[in-house]
Amino acid sequence: MGLLSEGSPLSWKETKKWADTVRNQGILQFINLYHKLKNRQNDVLKWGDEVEYMIIKFDHDRKIAQVSLRASDVLDYMHQKEKENPSEVRSLWHPEFGAYMVEATPSKPYGGLTSHFNIVEANMQARREEIKEALVAGESLMCLTSFPRLGCEDFTDPPTKPNPHKGALCSLFFPDEAVYGNHPRFKTLARNIRERRGKKVIINIPIYKDANTRSPFVEDLTSLGDDGQGAKAALPDHIYMDAMGFGMGCCCLQVTFQACNIRESRVLYDQLAPICPIMMALSAASPVQRGYLSERDCRWDIVSASVDDRTNQELGFEPLVDDRFRINKSRYDTIDSYLSPEGEKFNDLDVVYDRDVYQQLRDAGIDHLLAQHVAHLFIRDPISLFSEKLHLNNEEDTDHFENIQSTNWQSMRFKPPPPNSSIGWRVEFRPMEVQLTEFENAAFVVFVVLLTRVILSYQLNFLIPVSKVDENHKEAQKKDAVRGSTFWFRRDVMTCDSPPEAACMKCKASDQSEYMKMTINEIINGKDSGFPGLVPLIKKFLSSVDVDVDTQCTIQQYLGLMQRRASGELMTTARWIREYIHNHPMYRQDSVVSQQINYDLLNTADKIQTGDLLCPELLGSFQSKTKDDIPNAIQKAENCYDHVNSGGQLEDCYSHLNCVEGES
Amino acid sequence: MMTTNNMKIPDNIEKIIVDTGNLIACKELRRKASQTPRDELIESVSNILKKHIEVLSPEIVQNKRILECPDESQIVRIGKEDRCTLKLTVKIFVYEFDPVLIMEALKKVMNNLGVTLVDSLILAFPTLPAPQKLTLLHIQPVWKILEDLVRNERVVTIGVSDLDSDQLRDLYEWAKIKPSVNQVNLESCCVMPPEMTSFARENDIQLLTHNDPKVLLPPEHVHQVIGHVVVADDRQKWKPSWIVRYSVMVKCRGIIQNKGYIFSAQKVLSNIVENNQGDH
């Protein structure tokens, strides 16, 4: 979830006092970093996924499924293993916001060979194997975007009680014990966000109105200890939530990749931004909140509201007196502007940014778009600060920059190289919801990384006005958006960079005709009149590059899943969850997901993950040929090409390959 | 405005060589993404050829037998300083087991791209009329040429396309320089025969996929490529001699930089094309 600095957290009051210092130093750190690394070239493609998991405790006798608050024990175990055998482990484990959550990444990043696409799923499987011994009887590691009964009575193991009057969250529903406690960052974040706002966060998600759902749907919160604040905040016909845990306690699936230089990273940042809502809709997996079916399929707006630390002044409810800006988005939200020169003309949002910071960046030789982006990030206060990390060397450290950067949780993240490392400019793709199985998660990850290769190879252009991307982002969260919604998408994804005689005249005018509404099916699979579709473009790419048979087979399965999810032939995870609940004999058409339904749902999902239960309506009959390693023959040949092309003897290469017999 | 007659290949030309240049940019994509390699070849080569013939001044080719149509604006030469970051794969499709034609094709692609070394060279053999089956005897003479290319450090690895397990084993056992690649059709990637995969694994042969039809361009389809630039009487006289597909990957970034075809066809002066069709 971002930078994990060790140390003693400051109170919000103290943090606020340091805000200007952190920002001032953070900008200097960014400027130093930028000038040191702006000319970094020829970094290789390296990429990796981040999968978040929940530890679920099944009590099969009582037929209940709860979140198990043992993440810290589990992580201790995994970290011990990693320490003892750093070269043996295949995955790295990290804490997340929930005391029931863990995050895993591959221990080594993947590389530029097509064969790397075939080891993602196997690595994800290996992670499960590795963590198994740290789990206790009844526990399962599950990829759930949201736990359906998060914040309901009796949702944790061991049992906990929320305390609305005391602690970090002060929630009616979400106990502090369900926040990861072994690192102070998480509770500090939650407390400081609440204190900065001056009140608890307010999350209202429209409830799915079924035949027997109370109408208007209004809950009596007094029995939970509400002093009236909750009743005031809760909207009728909405599921009301009041704590950071409801958002940051969700899991997601992220992909980070290294670009060859800063320019490429800015291009990819921009080109993937319009893809965010599309992939979010396709990966939709969170239709139930706090025990109720909602009208939404995705977590995004919940997370966004759950960390919204804006004050009444910043929100525009009160005149600006102490605060500096009217701010139109939460810290967790969609991007506000493109970063590449090609993107500039599509920056149609009124980007809120700090003029002084902007000027400082411009004076330091940073271009308008990047300066605007950073000055936009820097409208925020640091929201957690550690006493040990106040005084830094701005030439070497970047913690203050990272502090602000890593608490801007946007749909895309532009990541400068860390100081003194071999890592280059990176881009993080953050909108996707996590899927039940390794097969699906690998499919989504591989799809996105392949798409970046296709964008760069064919110089595709997906840019549409940022305001339209925002519109799509709202649309994408709606119930069954894959089948029911249409999305703004670029009509012609070919670029003007093509040879003169091919120059598409259309590109010249930036008007409405550049983009149109399409269904997800049309975007992914293409349509007859001209729009090729993302999967056919990827397939075209694949037929032009060297791919080994197993990798090709695997990728074809992944693309098949995406195609059939997009066409609606296969269900999204969200739709599958909804249908499961609707068909459950104990469901009373009242939007309520009871303890028993929750148990059966998660038990079934768990069996689908392990493969004990087939679920063709969700997964089709696809099966990948994922492998632990890339084929020897491929690796040897690649070494050989490298060797010879960098001036080595071909002969060495063949004796190495052991191919030449006799004469040579 | 030119008349139709001006847009034909002059009578003295007996051979044409067309290089499509880089198809990766906009051009390739204006077409449907699901276009087959055959259609891609036909469309790109015939377009370049037509464009070239339209502006051809007769004096230049007056005394020539060979007409070369490189699309200079599209051919992307590989710079020396970039070479080590790139992987060049060349696949040669031939219609006869003729070492001379293979050499001609390879020299042409290396010359056009400005390289002295090909990373991976893959040979697609001619199809034989049933019930004849491709055997080692067919392959041997052309494989020797490929081995020489490795010995002379022109090519790093040599490979084949569409061999079955027996053919691959025969070649492997006989060859001095072993095949590094066997390409198989993409359709079969999920159902590879176990004996093929285990043989490949044991002997470090890369099993890669292609998306090409059995015959990339059947001889009788050659009119689709050149039909519009030859006079009607000559249509039957032209036959394809070889096709090259090249692709250049930026290795560490996993992206395609350059991909194109070079197509060569020959005018056969007697009427043997029709008679021989079945043999190829």
mmCIF file of C-alpha atoms in Angstrom, chain A residues 495-634:
data_model
loop_
_atom_site.group_PDB
_atom_site.id
_atom_site.type_symbol
_atom_site.label_atom_id
_atom_site.label_comp_id
_atom_site.label_asym_id
_atom_site.label_seq_id
_atom_site.Cartn_x
_atom_site.Cartn_y
_atom_site.Cartn_z
ATOM 1 C CA THR A 495 -1.466 7.202 -34.943
ATOM 2 C CA CYS A 496 -0.363 10.110 -37.056
ATOM 3 C CA ASP A 497 3.245 9.056 -36.552
ATOM 4 C CA SER A 498 2.813 6.672 -39.416
ATOM 5 C CA PRO A 499 4.350 7.337 -42.811
ATOM 6 C CA PRO A 500 2.972 10.376 -44.642
ATOM 7 C CA GLU A 501 0.913 8.511 -47.171
ATOM 8 C CA ALA A 502 -0.712 6.599 -44.354
ATOM 9 C CA ALA A 503 -1.361 9.633 -42.210
ATOM 10 C CA CYS A 504 -4.882 9.426 -41.026
ATOM 11 C CA MET A 505 -6.382 12.775 -41.827
ATOM 12 C CA LYS A 506 -8.791 12.368 -38.968
ATOM 13 C CA CYS A 507 -6.035 12.673 -36.415
ATOM 14 C CA LYS A 508 -5.607 16.326 -37.158
ATOM 15 C CA ALA A 509 -8.838 17.531 -35.707
ATOM 16 C CA SER A 510 -9.494 17.011 -32.043
ATOM 17 C CA ASP A 511 -13.216 16.867 -32.045
ATOM 18 C CA GLN A 512 -15.937 14.562 -30.870
ATOM 19 C CA SER A 513 -15.593 12.287 -33.835
ATOM 20 C CA GLU A 514 -12.269 11.082 -32.452
ATOM 21 C CA TYR A 515 -14.065 8.984 -29.874
ATOM 22 C CA MET A 516 -17.370 7.227 -29.566
ATOM 23 C CA LYS A 517 -19.301 4.970 -27.220
ATOM 24 C CA MET A 518 -18.464 1.292 -27.432
ATOM 25 C CA THR A 519 -19.349 -1.768 -25.450
ATOM 26 C CA ILE A 520 -16.616 -3.681 -23.653
ATOM 27 C CA ASN A 521 -17.234 -6.471 -26.126
ATOM 28 C CA GLU A 522 -16.486 -4.146 -29.038
ATOM 29 C CA ILE A 523 -13.401 -2.745 -27.338
ATOM 30 C CA ILE A 524 -11.969 -6.166 -26.548
ATOM 31 C CA ASN A 525 -13.168 -8.173 -29.543
ATOM 32 C CA GLY A 526 -13.474 -5.478 -32.188
ATOM 33 C CA LYS A 527 -16.364 -4.531 -34.395
ATOM 34 C CA ASP A 528 -17.078 -4.872 -38.040
ATOM 35 C CA SER A 529 -16.787 -1.253 -38.986
ATOM 36 C CA GLY A 530 -13.145 -0.554 -38.501
ATOM 37 C CA PHE A 531 -12.320 -0.880 -34.819
ATOM 38 C CA PRO A 532 -9.934 -3.840 -34.628
ATOM 39 C CA GLY A 533 -10.350 -4.776 -30.941
ATOM 40 C CA LEU A 534 -7.665 -5.194 -28.331
ATOM 41 C CA VAL A 535 -7.473 -8.982 -28.462
ATOM 42 C CA PRO A 536 -7.162 -9.183 -32.280
ATOM 43 C CA LEU A 537 -4.384 -6.587 -32.040
ATOM 44 C CA ILE A 538 -2.619 -8.658 -29.404
ATOM 45 C CA LYS A 539 -3.053 -11.754 -31.563
ATOM 46 C CA LYS A 540 -1.565 -9.943 -34.508
ATOM 47 C CA PHE A 541 1.410 -9.027 -32.375
ATOM 48 C CA LEU A 542 1.771 -12.618 -31.205
ATOM 49 C CA SER A 543 1.865 -13.918 -34.749
ATOM 50 C CA SER A 544 4.803 -11.629 -35.480
ATOM 51 C CA VAL A 545 7.043 -12.547 -32.572
ATOM 52 C CA ASP A 546 8.772 -15.746 -31.491
ATOM 53 C CA VAL A 547 6.655 -17.508 -28.904
ATOM 54 C CA ASP A 548 7.247 -21.005 -27.594
ATOM 55 C CA VAL A 549 4.356 -23.453 -27.913
ATOM 56 C CA ASP A 550 3.464 -23.687 -24.225
ATOM 57 C CA THR A 551 3.526 -19.937 -23.789
ATOM 58 C CA GLN A 552 1.438 -19.493 -26.934
ATOM 59 C CA CYS A 553 -1.074 -22.028 -25.679
ATOM 60 C CA THR A 554 -1.287 -20.312 -22.302
ATOM 61 C CA ILE A 555 -1.687 -16.860 -23.787
ATOM 62 C CA GLN A 556 -4.403 -18.105 -26.134
ATOM 63 C CA GLN A 557 -6.285 -19.424 -23.100
ATOM 64 C CA TYR A 558 -5.914 -16.101 -21.306
ATOM 65 C CA LEU A 559 -7.088 -14.178 -24.347
ATOM 66 C CA GLY A 560 -9.978 -16.584 -24.691
ATOM 67 C CA LEU A 561 -11.026 -15.825 -21.128
ATOM 68 C CA MET A 562 -10.861 -12.069 -21.754
ATOM 69 C CA GLN A 563 -12.818 -12.403 -24.990
ATOM 70 C CA ARG A 564 -15.563 -14.475 -23.491
ATOM 71 C CA ARG A 565 -15.798 -12.349 -20.371
ATOM 72 C CA ALA A 566 -16.072 -9.311 -22.606
ATOM 73 C CA SER A 567 -18.810 -10.834 -24.728
ATOM 74 C CA GLY A 568 -20.755 -11.810 -21.620
ATOM 75 C CA GLU A 569 -20.545 -15.465 -22.543
ATOM 76 C CA LEU A 570 -18.611 -16.018 -19.331
ATOM 77 C CA MET A 571 -19.533 -14.208 -16.150
ATOM 78 C CA THR A 572 -17.483 -11.599 -14.401
ATOM 79 C CA THR A 573 -16.676 -12.537 -10.810
ATOM 80 C CA ALA A 574 -19.195 -9.951 -9.624
ATOM 81 C CA ARG A 575 -21.955 -11.420 -11.739
ATOM 82 C CA TRP A 576 -21.120 -14.918 -10.568
ATOM 83 C CA ILE A 577 -21.323 -13.797 -6.917
ATOM 84 C CA ARG A 578 -24.653 -12.081 -7.549
ATOM 85 C CA GLU A 579 -26.120 -15.104 -9.284
ATOM 86 C CA TYR A 580 -24.870 -17.399 -6.560
ATOM 87 C CA ILE A 581 -26.601 -15.306 -3.935
ATOM 88 C CA HIS A 582 -29.816 -14.994 -5.936
ATOM 89 C CA ASN A 583 -29.943 -18.728 -6.383
ATOM 90 C CA HIS A 584 -29.163 -19.533 -2.768
ATOM 91 C CA PRO A 585 -32.197 -21.195 -1.118
ATOM 92 C CA MET A 586 -31.860 -18.982 1.934
ATOM 93 C CA TYR A 587 -31.741 -15.713 0.060
ATOM 94 C CA ARG A 588 -34.953 -13.775 0.744
ATOM 95 C CA GLN A 589 -34.835 -11.252 -2.106
ATOM 96 C CA ASP A 590 -34.079 -8.622 0.515
ATOM 97 C CA SER A 591 -30.470 -7.765 -0.538
ATOM 98 C CA VAL A 592 -29.182 -9.384 2.657
ATOM 99 C CA VAL A 593 -26.196 -11.704 2.465
ATOM 100 C CA SER A 594 -26.551 -13.712 5.627
ATOM 101 C CA GLN A 595 -23.851 -15.524 7.547
ATOM 102 C CA GLN A 596 -24.993 -18.799 5.978
ATOM 103 C CA ILE A 597 -25.058 -17.466 2.407
ATOM 104 C CA ASN A 598 -21.671 -15.875 2.960
ATOM 105 C CA TYR A 599 -20.282 -19.183 4.190
ATOM 106 C CA ASP A 600 -21.655 -21.151 1.245
ATOM 107 C CA LEU A 601 -20.509 -18.526 -1.238
ATOM 108 C CA LEU A 602 -16.954 -18.418 0.075
ATOM 109 C CA ASN A 603 -16.785 -22.161 0.532
ATOM 110 C CA THR A 604 -17.814 -22.603 -3.093
ATOM 111 C CA ALA A 605 -15.367 -19.925 -4.237
ATOM 112 C CA ASP A 606 -12.619 -21.645 -2.297
ATOM 113 C CA LYS A 607 -13.362 -24.938 -4.008
ATOM 114 C CA ILE A 608 -13.284 -23.230 -7.393
ATOM 115 C CA GLN A 609 -9.872 -21.849 -6.559
ATOM 116 C CA THR A 610 -8.495 -25.224 -5.535
ATOM 117 C CA GLY A 611 -9.994 -26.859 -8.606
ATOM 118 C CA ASP A 612 -12.216 -29.183 -6.572
ATOM 119 C CA LEU A 613 -15.206 -27.591 -8.196
ATOM 120 C CA LEU A 614 -15.490 -26.719 -11.864
ATOM 121 C CA CYS A 615 -17.183 -23.476 -12.698
ATOM 122 C CA PRO A 616 -17.497 -23.298 -16.478
ATOM 123 C CA GLU A 617 -19.852 -20.302 -16.351
ATOM 124 C CA LEU A 618 -17.023 -18.311 -14.771
ATOM 125 C CA LEU A 619 -13.928 -19.948 -16.197
ATOM 126 C CA GLY A 620 -14.986 -21.770 -19.343
ATOM 127 C CA SER A 621 -12.934 -24.881 -19.897
ATOM 128 C CA PHE A 622 -9.643 -23.104 -20.311
ATOM 129 C CA GLN A 623 -6.458 -24.619 -19.088
ATOM 130 C CA SER A 624 -3.068 -23.049 -19.362
ATOM 131 C CA LYS A 625 0.298 -24.727 -19.801
ATOM 132 C CA THR A 626 1.992 -22.562 -17.226
ATOM 133 C CA LYS A 627 5.504 -23.606 -16.238
ATOM 134 C CA ASP A 628 7.847 -22.835 -13.393
ATOM 135 C CA ASP A 629 10.660 -21.816 -15.702
ATOM 136 C CA ILE A 630 11.159 -20.669 -19.236
ATOM 137 C CA PRO A 631 12.317 -23.481 -21.567
ATOM 138 C CA ASN A 632 16.022 -24.238 -21.561
ATOM 139 C CA ALA A 633 16.222 -24.144 -25.321
ATOM 140 C CA ILE A 634 14.822 -20.608 -25.383
#
